[in-house]
């Protein structure tokens, strides 16, 4: 009986040290999930010599909604709506015109944070963006750095649009669960 007891005790100790080992992995200290709200403005410059979003395909149809067009972007993200306000990161990826009837993009992008506590961390967004709608919801499907295991959603609202050249400033509000 005493032997059995000792054996169970040793087993328990082993279990405890395994748990301690895994919980001491970096970035994983307490495994407590939190919800963060992140807001920024996205500058989609499609015109001029300093464009940050450029077409990489010729659309199947030249006219609205330019089905087949793919724009590769490295768009600036700032804290405020003014492009000269505090830079917070870049949106790197592409948006592609995927509807033959109305303007609708498939967006695939990495939000690469370059300042503040998220500097060096990345969130990955993949979703449907009909840019003429007042509010678009896009899933956040993952992340790295402080955003390991991230999931959530982004709400995009056009803040400003130059209807002549297509340049736009879009307000993004992210709600993201991460550890
Ligand atoms: C492009 O950027 C450069 C450097 O910031 C600036 O001097 C120039 O005026 C810009 N050109 C256009 C067309 O916006
Ligand atoms: C962000 O991190 C990089 C690399 O560690 C560093 O060089 C840079 O100065 C940081 N930027 C800010 C704004 O803190
Ligand atoms: C909108 O784009 C046109 C064409 O590039 C330009 O002439 C005009 O100044 C822009 N409007 C604003 C408010 O930037």
mmCIF file of C-alpha atoms and ligand atoms in Angstrom:
data_model
loop_
_atom_site.group_PDB
_atom_site.id
_atom_site.type_symbol
_atom_site.label_atom_id
_atom_site.label_comp_id
_atom_site.label_asym_id
_atom_site.label_seq_id
_atom_site.Cartn_x
_atom_site.Cartn_y
_atom_site.Cartn_z
ATOM 1 C CA UNK A 1 0.000 0.000 0.000
ATOM 2 C CA UNK A 2 2.766 2.401 0.973
ATOM 3 C CA UNK A 3 4.539 1.466 -2.258
ATOM 4 C CA UNK A 4 1.490 2.180 -4.342
ATOM 5 C CA UNK A 5 1.112 5.511 -2.609
ATOM 6 C CA UNK A 6 4.744 6.411 -3.283
ATOM 7 C CA UNK A 7 4.359 5.368 -6.919
ATOM 8 C CA UNK A 8 1.282 7.596 -7.369
ATOM 9 C CA UNK A 9 3.113 10.453 -5.712
ATOM 10 C CA UNK A 10 6.041 10.115 -8.130
ATOM 11 C CA UNK A 11 3.612 10.017 -11.062
ATOM 12 C CA UNK A 12 1.943 13.179 -9.805
ATOM 13 C CA UNK A 13 5.316 14.908 -9.493
ATOM 14 C CA UNK A 14 6.193 13.969 -13.068
ATOM 15 C CA UNK A 15 2.862 15.315 -14.312
ATOM 16 C CA UNK A 16 3.408 18.561 -12.412
ATOM 17 C CA UNK A 17 6.881 19.081 -13.827
ATOM 18 C CA UNK A 18 5.649 18.404 -17.395
ATOM 19 C CA UNK A 19 2.984 21.089 -16.969
ATOM 20 C CA UNK A 20 5.549 23.503 -15.549
ATOM 21 C CA UNK A 21 7.844 22.764 -18.503
ATOM 22 C CA UNK A 22 5.235 23.523 -21.155
ATOM 23 C CA UNK A 23 3.915 26.631 -19.415
ATOM 24 C CA UNK A 24 7.388 28.147 -19.291
ATOM 25 C CA UNK A 25 7.653 28.258 -23.103
ATOM 26 C CA UNK A 26 8.197 31.870 -24.209
ATOM 27 C CA UNK A 27 5.053 33.766 -25.143
ATOM 28 C CA UNK A 28 2.958 31.165 -23.385
ATOM 29 C CA UNK A 29 3.383 32.120 -19.727
ATOM 30 C CA UNK A 30 -0.132 31.831 -18.411
ATOM 31 C CA UNK A 31 -2.118 30.857 -21.507
ATOM 32 C CA UNK A 32 -4.717 33.467 -20.693
ATOM 33 C CA UNK A 33 -6.581 34.627 -23.760
ATOM 34 C CA UNK A 34 -7.295 38.329 -24.145
ATOM 35 C CA UNK A 35 -9.383 40.461 -26.474
ATOM 36 C CA UNK A 36 -7.587 43.452 -27.993
ATOM 37 C CA UNK A 37 -9.109 46.315 -29.949
ATOM 38 C CA UNK A 38 -6.763 47.860 -32.501
ATOM 39 C CA UNK A 39 -7.616 50.833 -34.674
ATOM 40 C CA UNK A 40 -5.670 52.316 -37.586
ATOM 41 C CA UNK A 41 -6.073 53.940 -40.981
ATOM 42 C CA UNK A 42 -5.090 52.191 -44.192
ATOM 43 C CA UNK A 43 -3.786 54.291 -47.090
ATOM 44 C CA UNK A 44 -4.470 52.724 -50.460
ATOM 45 C CA UNK A 45 -2.540 54.870 -52.948
ATOM 46 C CA UNK A 46 -3.235 53.564 -56.456
ATOM 47 C CA UNK A 47 -2.309 56.692 -58.435
ATOM 48 C CA UNK A 48 0.873 58.592 -59.201
ATOM 49 C CA UNK A 49 4.540 57.666 -58.990
ATOM 50 C CA UNK A 50 4.318 56.809 -55.292
ATOM 51 C CA UNK A 51 1.510 54.279 -55.622
ATOM 52 C CA UNK A 52 1.617 51.595 -52.883
ATOM 53 C CA UNK A 53 -0.939 49.335 -54.619
ATOM 54 C CA UNK A 54 -0.247 48.317 -58.216
ATOM 55 C CA UNK A 55 -2.073 46.081 -60.676
ATOM 56 C CA UNK A 56 -0.297 42.799 -61.397
ATOM 57 C CA UNK A 57 -2.847 41.385 -63.821
ATOM 58 C CA UNK A 58 -4.831 42.792 -66.683
ATOM 59 C CA UNK A 59 -8.504 42.293 -65.820
ATOM 60 C CA UNK A 60 -10.544 40.025 -68.067
ATOM 61 C CA UNK A 61 -12.969 42.928 -68.360
ATOM 62 C CA UNK A 62 -11.576 46.504 -68.425
ATOM 63 C CA UNK A 63 -14.749 48.074 -67.118
ATOM 64 C CA UNK A 64 -16.501 47.961 -63.761
ATOM 65 C CA UNK A 65 -16.188 45.720 -61.771
ATOM 66 C CA UNK A 66 -12.840 44.803 -63.438
ATOM 67 C CA UNK A 67 -13.294 41.086 -62.789
ATOM 68 C CA UNK A 68 -9.878 39.399 -62.648
ATOM 69 C CA UNK A 69 -7.898 42.456 -61.564
ATOM 70 C CA UNK A 70 -5.305 41.760 -58.858
ATOM 71 C CA UNK A 71 -3.675 44.641 -56.972
ATOM 72 C CA UNK A 72 -0.489 43.943 -55.004
ATOM 73 C CA UNK A 73 -0.138 46.314 -52.067
ATOM 74 C CA UNK A 74 2.327 47.512 -49.489
ATOM 75 C CA UNK A 75 -0.020 50.087 -47.973
ATOM 76 C CA UNK A 76 0.897 52.397 -45.104
ATOM 77 C CA UNK A 77 -1.032 52.069 -41.819
ATOM 78 C CA UNK A 78 -1.189 55.108 -39.550
ATOM 79 C CA UNK A 79 -2.692 55.916 -36.159
ATOM 80 C CA UNK A 80 -4.837 58.755 -37.524
ATOM 81 C CA UNK A 81 -6.576 59.460 -40.837
ATOM 82 C CA UNK A 82 -3.821 61.866 -41.951
ATOM 83 C CA UNK A 83 -1.164 59.957 -43.952
ATOM 84 C CA UNK A 84 1.448 62.027 -42.064
ATOM 85 C CA UNK A 85 0.212 60.854 -38.662
ATOM 86 C CA UNK A 86 2.171 58.257 -36.616
ATOM 87 C CA UNK A 87 2.965 55.211 -38.828
ATOM 88 C CA UNK A 88 1.971 51.929 -37.157
ATOM 89 C CA UNK A 89 2.652 49.364 -39.874
ATOM 90 C CA UNK A 90 2.043 48.148 -43.417
ATOM 91 C CA UNK A 91 -0.665 46.067 -45.050
ATOM 92 C CA UNK A 92 1.205 43.672 -47.336
ATOM 93 C CA UNK A 93 -0.716 41.384 -49.638
ATOM 94 C CA UNK A 94 -3.206 41.640 -52.444
ATOM 95 C CA UNK A 95 -6.816 42.313 -53.245
ATOM 96 C CA UNK A 96 -8.466 40.733 -56.249
ATOM 97 C CA UNK A 97 -11.699 41.571 -58.038
ATOM 98 C CA UNK A 98 -13.691 38.344 -57.747
ATOM 99 C CA UNK A 99 -17.263 39.249 -58.717
ATOM 100 C CA UNK A 100 -18.620 39.615 -62.243
ATOM 101 C CA UNK A 101 -21.612 41.638 -61.040
ATOM 102 C CA UNK A 102 -20.572 44.119 -58.375
ATOM 103 C CA UNK A 103 -17.306 45.434 -57.052
ATOM 104 C CA UNK A 104 -16.048 42.869 -54.576
ATOM 105 C CA UNK A 105 -12.529 41.969 -53.540
ATOM 106 C CA UNK A 106 -10.939 38.901 -52.065
ATOM 107 C CA UNK A 107 -8.400 40.377 -49.626
ATOM 108 C CA UNK A 108 -5.378 38.428 -48.447
ATOM 109 C CA UNK A 109 -2.989 40.483 -46.339
ATOM 110 C CA UNK A 110 -0.506 40.520 -43.530
ATOM 111 C CA UNK A 111 -0.792 43.484 -41.180
ATOM 112 C CA UNK A 112 2.829 44.028 -40.200
ATOM 113 C CA UNK A 113 3.077 46.205 -37.084
ATOM 114 C CA UNK A 114 6.163 48.431 -36.875
ATOM 115 C CA UNK A 115 5.646 50.480 -33.723
ATOM 116 C CA UNK A 116 4.466 50.298 -30.135
ATOM 117 C CA UNK A 117 3.965 47.058 -28.244
ATOM 118 C CA UNK A 118 2.991 45.121 -31.388
ATOM 119 C CA UNK A 119 6.188 46.103 -33.256
ATOM 120 C CA UNK A 120 7.366 42.978 -35.099
ATOM 121 C CA UNK A 121 4.070 41.116 -34.700
ATOM 122 C CA UNK A 122 1.814 40.245 -37.626
ATOM 123 C CA UNK A 123 -1.906 39.604 -38.098
ATOM 124 C CA UNK A 124 -3.176 37.742 -41.149
ATOM 125 C CA UNK A 125 -6.502 38.751 -42.708
ATOM 126 C CA UNK A 126 -8.341 36.783 -45.370
ATOM 127 C CA UNK A 127 -11.843 37.774 -46.401
ATOM 128 C CA UNK A 128 -14.455 39.330 -48.635
ATOM 129 C CA UNK A 129 -14.414 43.089 -49.131
ATOM 130 C CA UNK A 130 -17.166 44.792 -51.150
ATOM 131 C CA UNK A 131 -15.591 48.295 -50.918
ATOM 132 C CA UNK A 132 -18.759 50.231 -51.770
ATOM 133 C CA UNK A 133 -20.526 48.895 -48.666
ATOM 134 C CA UNK A 134 -20.443 51.185 -45.629
ATOM 135 C CA UNK A 135 -18.900 48.535 -43.327
ATOM 136 C CA UNK A 136 -17.082 45.376 -44.397
ATOM 137 C CA UNK A 137 -16.230 42.535 -42.032
ATOM 138 C CA UNK A 138 -13.118 40.478 -42.671
ATOM 139 C CA UNK A 139 -11.915 37.482 -40.653
ATOM 140 C CA UNK A 140 -8.548 37.603 -38.893
ATOM 141 C CA UNK A 141 -7.274 34.077 -39.395
ATOM 142 C CA UNK A 142 -3.998 34.028 -37.507
ATOM 143 C CA UNK A 143 -0.876 35.845 -36.474
ATOM 144 C CA UNK A 144 2.671 35.718 -35.212
ATOM 145 C CA UNK A 145 4.732 37.246 -32.400
ATOM 146 C CA UNK A 146 2.310 38.639 -29.785
ATOM 147 C CA UNK A 147 -0.498 37.418 -32.043
ATOM 148 C CA UNK A 148 0.229 33.685 -31.934
ATOM 149 C CA UNK A 149 -3.056 31.757 -32.054
ATOM 150 C CA UNK A 150 -4.883 34.975 -33.029
ATOM 151 C CA UNK A 151 -8.395 34.983 -34.382
ATOM 152 C CA UNK A 152 -11.020 37.671 -34.695
ATOM 153 C CA UNK A 153 -12.506 40.108 -37.130
ATOM 154 C CA UNK A 154 -11.745 43.450 -38.751
ATOM 155 C CA UNK A 155 -14.331 46.101 -39.601
ATOM 156 C CA UNK A 156 -13.368 48.332 -42.546
ATOM 157 C CA UNK A 157 -15.046 51.671 -43.272
ATOM 158 C CA UNK A 158 -13.997 53.982 -46.096
ATOM 159 C CA UNK A 159 -12.966 57.252 -44.510
ATOM 160 C CA UNK A 160 -12.084 59.078 -47.729
ATOM 161 C CA UNK A 161 -12.142 58.212 -51.418
ATOM 162 C CA UNK A 162 -10.924 60.199 -54.417
ATOM 163 C CA UNK A 163 -13.462 59.097 -57.007
ATOM 164 C CA UNK A 164 -11.254 60.392 -59.837
ATOM 165 C CA UNK A 165 -8.081 58.417 -59.154
ATOM 166 C CA UNK A 166 -9.280 55.729 -56.729
ATOM 167 C CA UNK A 167 -6.967 56.645 -53.815
ATOM 168 C CA UNK A 168 -8.652 55.769 -50.522
ATOM 169 C CA UNK A 169 -8.197 56.006 -46.772
ATOM 170 C CA UNK A 170 -9.942 53.211 -44.876
ATOM 171 C CA UNK A 171 -10.540 53.069 -41.130
ATOM 172 C CA UNK A 172 -9.927 49.608 -39.667
ATOM 173 C CA UNK A 173 -11.139 48.417 -36.275
ATOM 174 C CA UNK A 174 -9.776 45.026 -35.263
ATOM 175 C CA UNK A 175 -11.148 42.832 -32.498
ATOM 176 C CA UNK A 176 -8.687 40.058 -31.902
ATOM 177 C CA UNK A 177 -8.392 37.222 -29.400
ATOM 178 C CA UNK A 178 -4.819 36.198 -28.639
ATOM 179 C CA UNK A 179 -2.593 35.183 -25.733
HETATM 180 C C1 LIG B 1 6.599 60.845 -54.062
HETATM 181 O O1 LIG B 1 7.328 60.838 -52.844
HETATM 182 C C2 LIG B 1 8.398 61.757 -52.835
HETATM 183 C C3 LIG B 1 9.185 61.503 -51.558
HETATM 184 O O2 LIG B 1 8.333 61.479 -50.445
HETATM 185 C C4 LIG B 1 7.833 63.176 -52.927
HETATM 186 O O3 LIG B 1 8.882 64.110 -52.908
HETATM 187 C C5 LIG B 1 7.043 63.291 -54.222
HETATM 188 O O4 LIG B 1 6.396 64.556 -54.289
HETATM 189 C C6 LIG B 1 5.985 62.211 -54.332
HETATM 190 N N1 LIG B 1 5.398 62.230 -55.662
HETATM 191 C C7 LIG B 1 4.100 62.211 -55.872
HETATM 192 C C8 LIG B 1 3.653 62.183 -57.309
HETATM 193 O O5 LIG B 1 3.272 62.175 -54.953
HETATM 194 C C1 LIG B 2 10.570 48.189 -34.125
HETATM 195 O O1 LIG B 2 11.442 47.101 -33.978
HETATM 196 C C2 LIG B 2 12.602 47.198 -34.804
HETATM 197 C C3 LIG B 2 13.353 45.882 -34.701
HETATM 198 O O2 LIG B 2 13.473 45.476 -33.374
HETATM 199 C C4 LIG B 2 13.435 48.395 -34.365
HETATM 200 O O3 LIG B 2 14.571 48.519 -35.169
HETATM 201 C C5 LIG B 2 12.572 49.636 -34.520
HETATM 202 O O4 LIG B 2 13.267 50.775 -34.041
HETATM 203 C C6 LIG B 2 11.274 49.492 -33.757
HETATM 204 N N1 LIG B 2 10.407 50.625 -34.108
HETATM 205 C C7 LIG B 2 9.779 51.358 -33.206
HETATM 206 C C8 LIG B 2 9.000 52.514 -33.735
HETATM 207 O O5 LIG B 2 9.800 51.106 -32.025
HETATM 208 C C1 LIG B 3 -8.254 63.371 -56.837
HETATM 209 O O1 LIG B 3 -7.546 62.868 -57.932
HETATM 210 C C2 LIG B 3 -7.389 63.792 -58.993
HETATM 211 C C3 LIG B 3 -6.709 63.056 -60.161
HETATM 212 O O2 LIG B 3 -5.474 62.520 -59.763
HETATM 213 C C4 LIG B 3 -6.563 64.976 -58.498
HETATM 214 O O3 LIG B 3 -6.420 65.923 -59.553
HETATM 215 C C5 LIG B 3 -7.260 65.616 -57.318
HETATM 216 O O4 LIG B 3 -6.459 66.640 -56.771
HETATM 217 C C6 LIG B 3 -7.532 64.574 -56.244
HETATM 218 N N1 LIG B 3 -8.359 65.164 -55.188
HETATM 219 C C7 LIG B 3 -7.950 65.250 -53.938
HETATM 220 C C8 LIG B 3 -8.907 65.891 -52.978
HETATM 221 O O5 LIG B 3 -6.860 64.829 -53.569
#
